XYZ file of C-alpha atoms in Angstrom:
664
model
C 53.498 -8.268 -26.633
C 50.948 -11.085 -26.634
C 49.858 -13.760 -29.074
C 47.700 -11.403 -31.096
C 50.644 -9.128 -31.909
C 52.834 -12.132 -32.789
C 50.217 -13.574 -35.147
C 49.632 -10.181 -36.759
C 53.348 -9.484 -37.263
C 53.965 -12.991 -38.574
C 51.066 -12.662 -40.995
C 52.491 -9.315 -42.140
C 56.019 -10.712 -42.602
C 54.833 -13.550 -44.814
C 52.190 -11.567 -46.690
C 54.209 -8.430 -47.390
C 57.298 -10.490 -48.192
C 55.404 -12.365 -50.897
C 53.728 -9.195 -52.179
C 57.031 -7.317 -52.281
C 58.783 -10.140 -54.123
C 55.895 -10.366 -56.620
C 55.909 -6.613 -57.277
C 59.676 -6.729 -57.845
C 59.338 -9.515 -60.387
C 56.445 -7.721 -62.134
C 58.696 -4.670 -62.439
C 61.277 -6.876 -64.157
C 63.844 -6.748 -61.366
C 66.355 -9.561 -60.645
C 65.578 -12.156 -57.989
C 67.947 -10.627 -55.423
C 66.404 -7.161 -55.829
C 62.926 -8.661 -55.420
C 63.963 -10.552 -52.273
C 65.366 -7.409 -50.652
C 62.283 -5.434 -51.689
C 60.045 -8.001 -49.984
C 62.219 -7.881 -46.850
C 62.054 -4.069 -46.726
C 58.261 -4.023 -46.980
C 57.801 -6.316 -43.966
C 59.083 -3.713 -41.466
C 57.427 -0.488 -40.257
C 59.151 2.516 -38.718
C 58.975 2.274 -34.915
C 60.463 5.737 -34.396
C 57.979 7.519 -36.653
C 54.919 5.604 -35.388
C 55.717 6.179 -31.706
C 56.307 9.868 -32.392
C 53.042 10.066 -34.363
C 51.006 8.420 -31.605
C 52.582 10.721 -29.031
C 51.864 13.879 -31.035
C 48.291 12.823 -31.866
C 47.506 11.709 -28.262
C 46.761 8.154 -29.368
C 48.936 6.381 -26.786
C 45.941 5.251 -24.719
C 43.646 4.228 -27.560
C 42.570 0.577 -27.666
C 44.510 -0.282 -30.807
C 47.750 1.398 -29.619
C 48.775 -1.614 -27.517
C 48.413 -3.936 -30.514
C 50.373 -1.530 -32.751
C 53.281 -1.349 -30.289
C 53.233 -5.121 -29.836
C 53.445 -5.613 -33.611
C 56.368 -3.159 -33.765
C 58.290 -5.177 -31.165
C 57.756 -8.423 -33.091
C 58.675 -6.636 -36.328
C 61.993 -5.606 -34.794
C 62.699 -9.234 -33.886
C 61.803 -10.294 -37.426
C 64.041 -7.517 -38.783
C 67.132 -8.654 -36.885
C 66.422 -12.219 -37.998
C 66.202 -11.067 -41.631
C 69.477 -9.188 -41.237
C 71.181 -12.383 -40.100
C 69.655 -14.532 -42.838
C 70.186 -12.018 -45.636
C 73.738 -11.371 -44.454
C 74.468 -15.081 -44.894
C 72.519 -15.233 -48.136
C 74.335 -12.380 -49.931
C 77.686 -13.974 -49.126
C 76.886 -17.486 -50.396
C 74.459 -16.326 -53.141
C 72.431 -19.509 -52.627
C 69.713 -20.845 -50.379
C 71.130 -23.597 -48.157
C 68.442 -25.121 -45.938
C 70.932 -26.466 -43.402
C 72.831 -23.181 -43.330
C 69.585 -21.239 -42.715
C 68.609 -23.686 -39.948
C 72.055 -23.388 -38.368
C 71.915 -19.586 -38.555
C 68.473 -19.428 -36.947
C 69.528 -21.916 -34.253
C 72.668 -19.886 -33.582
C 70.603 -16.687 -33.396
C 68.109 -18.201 -30.940
C 70.958 -19.638 -28.850
C 72.781 -16.341 -28.456
C 69.622 -14.275 -27.904
C 68.567 -16.648 -25.111
C 72.034 -16.493 -23.533
C 72.104 -12.707 -23.720
C 68.599 -12.462 -22.366
C 69.089 -14.863 -19.455
C 72.479 -13.519 -18.413
C 71.380 -9.915 -18.940
C 68.241 -10.228 -16.820
C 70.219 -12.013 -14.104
C 73.122 -9.547 -13.981
C 72.208 -6.091 -15.312
C 69.320 -5.175 -12.924
C 71.361 -6.406 -9.959
C 74.384 -4.414 -11.122
C 72.346 -1.219 -11.500
C 70.690 -1.767 -8.120
C 74.015 -2.308 -6.328
C 75.509 0.843 -7.842
C 72.438 3.103 -7.736
C 73.944 5.496 -5.182
C 76.824 6.210 -7.573
C 74.696 6.547 -10.721
C 74.224 10.220 -11.387
C 72.379 11.162 -14.566
C 75.618 11.691 -16.470
C 77.140 8.416 -15.293
C 73.958 6.444 -15.979
C 73.860 7.809 -19.530
C 77.475 6.777 -20.096
C 76.866 3.319 -18.596
C 73.758 2.727 -20.746
C 75.505 3.741 -23.973
C 78.613 1.745 -23.014
C 76.479 -1.369 -22.433
C 74.962 -0.954 -25.897
C 78.431 -0.652 -27.465
C 79.651 -3.714 -25.549
C 76.706 -5.761 -26.803
C 77.357 -4.474 -30.343
C 80.937 -5.763 -30.065
C 79.735 -9.169 -28.808
C 77.183 -9.357 -31.606
C 79.695 -8.618 -34.352
C 82.250 -10.998 -32.828
C 79.840 -13.953 -33.092
C 78.889 -13.043 -36.654
C 75.704 -10.993 -36.236
C 74.918 -7.398 -37.123
C 75.578 -4.397 -34.889
C 71.846 -3.584 -35.002
C 71.091 -6.920 -33.324
C 73.444 -6.151 -30.431
C 71.975 -2.691 -29.898
C 68.443 -4.098 -30.053
C 69.182 -6.833 -27.493
C 70.806 -4.450 -24.999
C 67.977 -1.951 -25.422
C 65.501 -4.725 -24.649
C 67.453 -5.721 -21.531
C 67.703 -2.153 -20.231
C 63.967 -1.676 -20.792
C 63.309 -4.410 -18.194
C 65.219 -2.633 -15.423
C 63.793 -0.237 -12.867
C 65.963 2.500 -14.395
C 64.219 2.150 -17.785
C 62.217 5.399 -17.614
C 65.236 7.325 -16.375
C 67.460 5.858 -19.097
C 64.871 6.649 -21.778
C 64.706 10.235 -20.546
C 68.491 10.586 -20.570
C 69.035 8.851 -23.902
C 66.251 10.724 -25.733
C 68.465 13.712 -26.716
C 71.170 11.331 -27.958
C 68.546 9.334 -29.845
C 67.104 12.456 -31.426
C 70.570 13.658 -32.395
C 71.586 10.441 -34.097
C 68.085 9.999 -35.484
C 68.353 13.367 -37.174
C 71.826 12.510 -38.483
C 70.526 9.152 -39.733
C 67.577 10.582 -41.638
C 69.589 13.528 -42.974
C 72.248 11.141 -44.248
C 69.528 9.055 -45.871
C 68.104 12.158 -47.508
C 71.525 13.187 -48.786
C 71.765 9.866 -50.568
C 68.640 10.583 -52.608
C 69.500 11.370 -56.197
C 66.706 13.382 -57.783
C 67.520 12.271 -61.302
C 67.213 8.636 -60.157
C 63.833 9.371 -58.547
C 62.570 11.065 -61.722
C 63.829 8.110 -63.704
C 62.048 5.580 -61.449
C 58.988 7.633 -60.531
C 56.548 4.911 -61.558
C 58.207 2.100 -59.543
C 58.300 4.489 -56.548
C 54.582 5.255 -56.853
C 53.702 1.583 -57.414
C 55.714 0.420 -54.388
C 54.313 3.240 -52.211
C 50.761 2.258 -53.176
C 51.627 -1.382 -52.502
C 52.889 -0.502 -49.015
C 49.783 1.514 -48.103
C 47.152 -0.852 -49.508
C 49.073 -4.068 -48.839
C 49.891 -3.337 -45.198
C 46.345 -2.144 -44.501
C 44.862 -5.381 -45.862
C 47.518 -7.844 -44.681
C 47.988 -6.434 -41.168
C 44.257 -5.829 -40.782
C 43.532 -9.419 -41.787
C 46.189 -10.773 -39.423
C 44.840 -8.715 -36.532
C 41.270 -9.816 -37.292
C 42.246 -13.488 -37.511
C 44.032 -13.235 -34.156
C 40.767 -12.270 -32.435
C 40.554 -8.477 -32.602
C 37.513 -6.509 -33.639
C 37.203 -5.216 -37.193
C 37.643 -1.643 -35.966
C 40.870 -2.399 -34.071
C 42.189 -4.454 -36.988
C 41.571 -1.686 -39.519
C 43.061 0.966 -37.242
C 46.148 -1.179 -36.660
C 46.627 -1.865 -40.357
C 46.318 1.788 -41.378
C 48.677 2.894 -38.590
C 51.521 0.687 -39.864
C 51.455 1.740 -43.535
C 55.060 2.934 -43.746
C 58.615 1.649 -43.895
C 61.535 3.077 -41.975
C 64.880 2.612 -40.286
C 65.226 -1.170 -40.390
C 64.265 -1.129 -44.067
C 67.176 1.280 -44.635
C 69.537 -1.054 -42.777
C 68.346 -4.070 -44.789
C 68.730 -2.307 -48.116
C 72.115 -0.906 -47.026
C 73.242 -4.479 -46.328
C 72.460 -5.461 -49.907
C 74.146 -2.348 -51.302
C 77.245 -2.951 -49.162
C 77.733 -6.430 -50.643
C 76.725 -5.208 -54.127
C 73.978 -7.828 -54.171
C 71.309 -5.408 -55.469
C 71.090 -2.773 -58.156
C 72.166 0.783 -57.418
C 68.671 2.064 -58.192
C 66.998 0.137 -55.334
C 68.554 2.177 -52.502
C 67.168 5.600 -53.520
C 63.850 4.005 -54.476
C 63.383 2.570 -50.969
C 64.340 5.921 -49.404
C 61.825 7.747 -51.621
C 59.094 5.209 -50.768
C 59.898 5.639 -47.083
C 59.613 9.433 -47.352
C 56.232 9.204 -49.099
C 54.745 6.643 -46.678
C 56.071 8.493 -43.602
C 54.396 11.664 -44.866
C 51.031 9.954 -45.536
C 50.865 7.547 -42.557
C 49.712 10.002 -39.807
C 46.761 11.100 -41.935
C 45.795 7.472 -42.538
C 45.948 6.783 -38.798
C 43.474 9.593 -38.099
C 41.275 8.599 -41.053
C 41.035 4.931 -39.994
C 38.171 5.483 -37.528
C 36.067 7.392 -40.056
C 36.731 4.730 -42.679
C 35.640 1.980 -40.312
C 32.416 3.789 -39.403
C 31.610 4.256 -43.085
C 32.405 0.634 -43.997
C 30.518 -0.793 -41.032
C 27.317 0.992 -41.967
C 27.634 -0.240 -45.561
C 27.490 -3.856 -44.398
C 24.125 -5.620 -44.142
C 22.855 -6.141 -40.592
C 23.533 -9.878 -40.884
C 27.183 -9.208 -41.735
C 27.521 -6.821 -38.813
C 26.247 -9.496 -36.417
C 28.651 -12.090 -37.854
C 31.604 -9.714 -37.561
C 30.841 -8.982 -33.907
C 30.185 -12.655 -33.135
C 33.458 -13.774 -34.742
C 35.526 -11.306 -32.735
C 33.902 -12.437 -29.490
C 34.370 -16.127 -30.313
C 37.975 -15.656 -31.441
C 38.807 -13.867 -28.186
C 37.321 -16.705 -26.136
C 39.401 -19.418 -27.847
C 42.430 -18.690 -25.718
C 41.964 -21.254 -22.969
C 44.693 -23.903 -22.869
C 44.263 -27.525 -21.824
C 46.250 -28.926 -18.899
C 48.271 -31.246 -21.130
C 49.114 -28.483 -23.572
C 50.189 -26.220 -20.700
C 52.442 -28.914 -19.200
C 53.958 -29.758 -22.592
C 54.642 -26.095 -23.333
C 56.354 -25.602 -19.956
C 58.359 -28.809 -20.483
C 59.664 -27.683 -23.879
C 60.537 -24.209 -22.591
C 62.357 -25.582 -19.530
C 64.339 -28.128 -21.549
C 65.289 -25.484 -24.117
C 66.345 -22.888 -21.542
C 68.361 -25.275 -19.367
C 70.018 -26.870 -22.404
C 71.045 -23.481 -23.779
C 72.493 -22.432 -20.406
C 74.414 -25.681 -19.980
C 75.751 -25.697 -23.545
C 76.826 -22.078 -23.181
C 78.732 -22.956 -19.998
C 80.385 -25.924 -21.706
C 81.418 -23.918 -24.777
C 82.558 -20.941 -22.715
C 84.693 -22.868 -20.236
C 86.249 -25.224 -22.807
C 87.014 -22.298 -25.123
C 88.503 -19.926 -22.549
C 88.969 -21.459 -19.083
C 90.467 -24.799 -20.172
C 93.112 -23.345 -22.565
C 94.213 -20.844 -19.916
C 94.565 -23.460 -17.151
C 96.077 -26.024 -19.521
C 98.781 -23.545 -20.504
C 99.936 -23.536 -16.881
C 99.741 -27.301 -16.319
C 97.914 -29.523 -18.799
C 96.817 -32.400 -16.547
C 95.917 -30.295 -13.530
C 94.445 -27.621 -15.759
C 91.995 -29.854 -17.571
C 90.849 -31.579 -14.379
C 90.414 -28.248 -12.608
C 88.509 -26.715 -15.521
C 86.119 -29.693 -15.686
C 85.475 -29.619 -11.929
C 84.802 -25.878 -11.945
C 82.536 -26.210 -14.955
C 80.540 -29.024 -13.367
C 80.153 -27.082 -10.128
C 78.774 -24.113 -12.047
C 76.534 -26.392 -14.102
C 75.271 -28.473 -11.163
C 72.193 -26.401 -10.175
C 71.064 -26.205 -13.804
C 71.766 -29.911 -14.341
C 69.619 -30.650 -11.303
C 66.848 -28.438 -12.690
C 67.014 -30.186 -16.071
C 67.294 -33.803 -14.878
C 65.481 -34.047 -11.519
C 63.197 -31.031 -11.113
C 59.531 -31.651 -11.922
C 56.795 -29.153 -12.561
C 54.782 -28.046 -9.553
C 51.795 -26.508 -11.305
C 48.136 -27.359 -10.895
C 48.001 -28.491 -14.533
C 50.810 -30.982 -13.891
C 49.055 -32.382 -10.824
C 45.815 -32.694 -12.777
C 47.286 -34.779 -15.585
C 49.550 -36.832 -13.303
C 46.442 -37.989 -11.416
C 45.197 -39.581 -14.662
C 46.653 -42.988 -15.508
C 46.653 -42.356 -19.272
C 49.199 -39.558 -18.855
C 51.644 -41.358 -16.538
C 53.373 -43.114 -19.436
C 54.057 -39.890 -21.397
C 55.171 -38.126 -18.204
C 57.748 -40.808 -17.398
C 58.901 -40.707 -21.021
C 59.376 -36.941 -20.703
C 61.408 -37.498 -17.529
C 63.573 -40.080 -19.316
C 64.213 -37.627 -22.153
C 65.368 -35.032 -19.626
C 67.786 -37.522 -18.041
C 69.187 -38.516 -21.425
C 69.543 -34.872 -22.371
C 71.469 -34.195 -19.159
C 73.721 -37.212 -19.756
C 74.395 -36.042 -23.309
C 75.457 -32.578 -22.119
C 77.741 -34.075 -19.450
C 79.353 -36.397 -21.997
C 79.630 -33.481 -24.434
C 81.640 -31.584 -21.825
C 83.839 -34.461 -20.719
C 84.458 -35.720 -24.256
C 86.016 -32.369 -25.173
C 88.676 -32.980 -22.521
C 88.826 -36.740 -21.814
C 88.273 -39.966 -23.725
C 84.785 -41.347 -24.377
C 85.180 -44.155 -21.824
C 86.153 -41.721 -19.091
C 83.266 -39.460 -20.088
C 80.709 -42.300 -19.748
C 81.900 -43.359 -16.288
C 82.092 -39.768 -15.110
C 78.568 -39.064 -16.392
C 77.158 -41.850 -14.196
C 79.095 -40.555 -11.189
C 77.773 -37.057 -11.777
C 74.175 -38.334 -11.901
C 74.727 -39.994 -8.529
C 76.150 -36.693 -7.234
C 73.024 -34.867 -8.419
C 70.768 -37.316 -6.590
C 72.775 -37.312 -3.348
C 73.085 -33.523 -3.119
C 69.690 -32.725 -4.667
C 68.440 -30.748 -1.629
C 71.491 -28.475 -1.563
C 71.303 -28.015 -5.330
C 67.597 -27.229 -5.091
C 68.263 -24.411 -2.592
C 71.013 -23.005 -4.794
C 68.856 -23.177 -7.919
C 65.841 -21.670 -6.137
C 68.030 -18.737 -5.098
C 69.175 -18.188 -8.698
C 65.630 -18.553 -10.041
C 64.232 -16.168 -7.437
C 66.845 -13.558 -8.340
C 66.067 -13.962 -12.051
C 62.287 -13.705 -11.607
C 62.657 -10.724 -9.275
C 64.853 -8.919 -11.796
C 62.520 -9.836 -14.653
C 59.445 -8.438 -12.896
C 61.210 -5.697 -10.945
C 59.484 -2.894 -12.812
C 56.051 -4.427 -12.256
C 56.852 -5.038 -8.577
C 57.973 -1.451 -8.016
C 54.994 -0.116 -9.954
C 52.646 -2.205 -7.796
C 54.410 -1.063 -4.629
C 54.059 2.551 -5.728
C 50.372 1.972 -6.450
C 49.848 0.324 -3.062
C 51.664 3.187 -1.355
C 49.515 5.752 -3.176
C 46.345 3.905 -2.176
C 47.562 3.656 1.412
C 48.285 7.387 1.450
C 44.827 8.026 0.042
C 43.241 5.800 2.676
C 45.230 7.467 5.413
C 44.214 10.883 4.137
C 40.599 9.767 4.516
C 41.230 7.730 7.647
C 38.839 9.459 10.004
C 35.055 9.086 9.776
C 34.707 12.890 9.579
C 37.546 15.232 10.573
C 39.233 12.646 12.822
C 42.706 11.284 12.074
C 45.266 9.020 13.703
C 48.211 10.553 15.592
C 50.955 9.222 17.841
C 52.086 10.656 21.160
C 55.164 9.665 23.160
C 54.629 9.556 26.917
C 57.450 11.585 28.516
C 59.236 10.087 31.493
C 58.571 13.229 33.585
C 54.789 13.090 33.123
C 54.138 11.960 36.686
C 50.478 13.008 36.510
C 49.923 10.303 33.873
C 52.444 7.514 34.520
C 51.128 4.558 36.465
C 47.480 5.455 36.045
C 44.921 3.343 34.241
C 42.908 4.620 31.286
C 39.819 4.418 33.486
C 41.459 6.785 35.950
C 42.662 9.192 33.260
C 39.189 9.405 31.663
C 40.638 10.723 28.352
C 37.773 9.388 26.288
C 35.172 10.910 28.530
C 36.979 14.239 29.091
C 38.483 14.869 25.633
C 36.683 12.454 23.334
C 39.787 10.664 21.957
C 40.139 6.918 21.343
C 43.363 5.004 22.025
C 43.754 2.436 19.257
C 47.099 0.993 20.328
C 49.793 1.319 22.971
C 53.273 0.400 21.745
C 55.606 -0.466 24.616
C 59.043 -1.398 23.321
C 58.531 -4.483 21.168
C 55.054 -5.123 22.618
C 51.939 -3.784 20.912
C 48.744 -3.600 22.961
C 45.844 -3.339 20.534
C 42.746 -1.494 21.777
C 43.827 -1.425 25.442
C 41.056 -1.923 27.994
C 40.213 0.526 30.771
C 42.510 -1.190 33.274
C 45.632 -0.774 31.127
C 48.239 1.473 32.764
C 50.386 4.100 31.053
C 54.170 3.830 31.461
C 57.112 6.072 30.489
C 58.120 5.997 26.794
C 54.838 4.382 25.793
C 53.788 5.353 22.286
C 50.058 6.084 22.132
C 48.214 5.709 18.810
C 45.217 7.985 19.179
C 42.236 8.775 16.948
C 41.115 12.345 17.427
C 40.066 15.577 15.756
C 42.390 18.550 15.350
C 40.928 20.221 18.455
C 41.210 17.029 20.484
C 44.813 16.607 19.305
C 45.701 20.044 20.643
C 44.100 19.272 24.002
C 45.901 15.951 24.216
C 49.185 17.617 23.339
C 48.638 20.129 26.134
C 48.097 17.287 28.591
C 51.240 15.426 27.539
C 53.319 18.522 26.796
C 55.601 16.471 24.586
C 56.511 15.529 21.020
C 54.014 14.149 18.583
C 54.111 13.192 14.941
C 51.421 12.247 12.466
C 51.137 8.647 11.598
C 51.824 8.309 7.897
C 51.572 4.592 7.526
C 49.146 2.702 9.732
C 50.325 -0.559 8.254
C 53.408 -0.363 10.445
C 51.263 -1.276 13.469
C 48.693 -3.387 11.618
C 45.932 -0.913 12.466
C 43.062 0.194 10.260
C 40.000 2.378 10.610
C 37.121 0.951 8.602
C 33.340 1.038 8.409
C 30.636 -1.544 7.775
C 26.929 -1.318 6.996
C 24.383 -2.996 9.257
C 21.735 -4.594 7.066
C 19.122 -7.282 7.714
C 21.719 -10.051 7.079
C 24.287 -8.673 9.527
C 24.819 -10.909 12.554
C 25.310 -7.866 14.791
C 21.906 -6.300 14.112
C 19.932 -5.304 17.246
C 22.900 -6.165 19.467
C 24.555 -3.664 21.764
C 28.207 -2.795 21.262
C 29.018 -4.700 24.456
C 27.063 -7.782 23.265
C 28.852 -7.690 19.898
C 32.099 -8.261 21.840
C 34.178 -6.682 19.081
C 36.996 -5.917 21.492
C 37.738 -9.593 22.055
C 36.715 -10.948 18.670
C 38.756 -8.633 16.454
C 40.437 -6.302 18.934
C 38.034 -3.695 17.613
C 36.804 -0.430 19.042
C 33.659 1.340 17.825
C 34.511 5.040 17.451
C 31.446 6.354 15.618
C 27.995 5.545 14.255
C 26.068 7.267 11.480
C 22.302 6.845 11.996
C 19.605 8.623 9.979
C 22.032 11.381 8.994
C 23.148 11.899 12.603
C 26.771 11.321 13.567
C 27.402 9.801 16.993
C 31.001 9.940 18.150
C 32.246 7.598 20.907
C 28.933 5.750 21.397
C 28.262 4.138 24.748
C 28.775 0.398 25.033
C 25.061 -0.253 25.682
C 24.004 1.425 22.393
C 22.338 -1.050 20.022
C 23.344 -1.495 16.368
C 20.225 -0.940 14.254
C 19.494 -1.706 10.612
C 20.802 1.060 8.384
C 23.602 2.078 10.758
C 27.073 2.812 9.370
C 29.491 1.710 12.073
C 33.061 3.072 12.197
C 35.494 0.723 13.901
C 39.246 0.686 14.471
C 40.985 -2.621 14.917
C 43.510 -5.139 13.689
C 43.861 -4.822 9.906
C 43.689 -8.565 9.270
C 40.835 -9.283 11.647
C 38.701 -6.504 10.187
C 38.231 -8.779 7.167
C 36.214 -11.254 9.272
C 32.974 -12.071 7.398
C 30.618 -11.526 10.364
C 31.308 -7.791 10.122
C 29.732 -7.712 6.679
C 26.976 -10.232 6.274
C 25.850 -13.726 7.155
């Protein structure tokens, strides 16, 4: 979602929250009503905006990426507000420590769900992919959402948070597009039920009674979001046009606003009038928002031309300068990575401690107390050991870290950071042991565990690297598969255009009964001279002979990789009288047909093909030359390479990248 979207959404949350609270107070509403009004105005409707962009063909516009990024951050802000407001309506007071504890608890559980979900869910779906029919995958996806909803409510959060977290996890799997396709009818069904139920709750006499507050709040949403979101987007380094388009595209409230206001109504913390007012405001803004999205470009063009030329230059210069201020110093990069690593490892370790002491230890202790507590601690420490090693002993291996470590002024802070990591690891170990044993035992055991980490650091490093590799692979699985698909498409495109003209690469298997071929050299067979084909490679069992010379013999079961035209292929097939199949992926044999241009800087200019010695230097074979519009197939070895020639050559894929083929 990017820093720009985060800044914009954060700016919107603060700005619209203050504006909403102020409007509520100006309307004479109680403090609680004003707080919930401000919370409702900070969120836009993701469902309606995505549908609008899809219908209006705006998905690929420049500002669409920023809009979707803001919507993602808004959803995170919404679930945070649900947690905070849920605590607030119960206590009816603002407790700073309680808010801090709630936010810390929220961050802790989201990180645990995210880390465990990314590590387990993609692997689970991959292992069971052959069993996952469309029907079963739909059931599994919905069941996972319900399971996360149960977990979320059990730890004191809202059901919406659980559904949001599981949806985010499933969106990172390779089955995301398939799941979205399967879930869309279910989403549309429940979406229709949701909005119909909201509409049924509208009381027309209440709307007529509060028509002016509805109009005032609707105007506040449209104007306020346009200005606040536009300003946030502009401050974060976007152009004025993108900022205005983003602001005018988000001028509506929707489903999360309904959930927030329903939370207040459920606990009777707000007046009965506020619920239908918010629904009416949502209906008005949803109706107007698509027109504002389309009008945003025209409005920008009109505004831009009203500005003096000096203002236009300043606006363009600011956007360019703001975009360039995104470079990060080495120290800042190292410090950021350090904080993230410490936070992630600490959350994982604390989760393991709390989980095992809350569930594993009581179960084992019920069987035998002494053996049970010792066994539970040992098992917990074994599970924790790779993460303890990563927290206490693992150092960064980035270029930024090496840069600052080479400077003496940073060695003191770096060693202090290492000491903090050790102390943090010791604290977590003592925290675990103290829940089962006495403090004295915990201190001695902590020292012994540190020694264990040092002694077995190599084994722990391999184990942790395996876990980290699995996590990173799962996290970027969609990008990896997308890149593989792109590479495959490009390879297919290259293979489709493999020949210089109508030539292509084909394989032939030498039959064992072809006595008129077997045992003869290529010089004796004279295939190039008689038919005009070129043998790029002979594959003999596990041996690959690249660009075989004229003295190479043909043996039974050899696989010949031949470059030829359709006519030449038919003639070759008649000679062999055996099976053939088109080569679909030349990368299997590391072969490539490429061309290079002979210019005045080329080292091969005015040299003959024999003098160029391409056969030995890159295992290359010249199969064609284009000269002054004339195409010369299978040129003789004494032909010189002249300036302006386009030379077609087949050879080893890696060696074809040698610089002397291109220029000096």
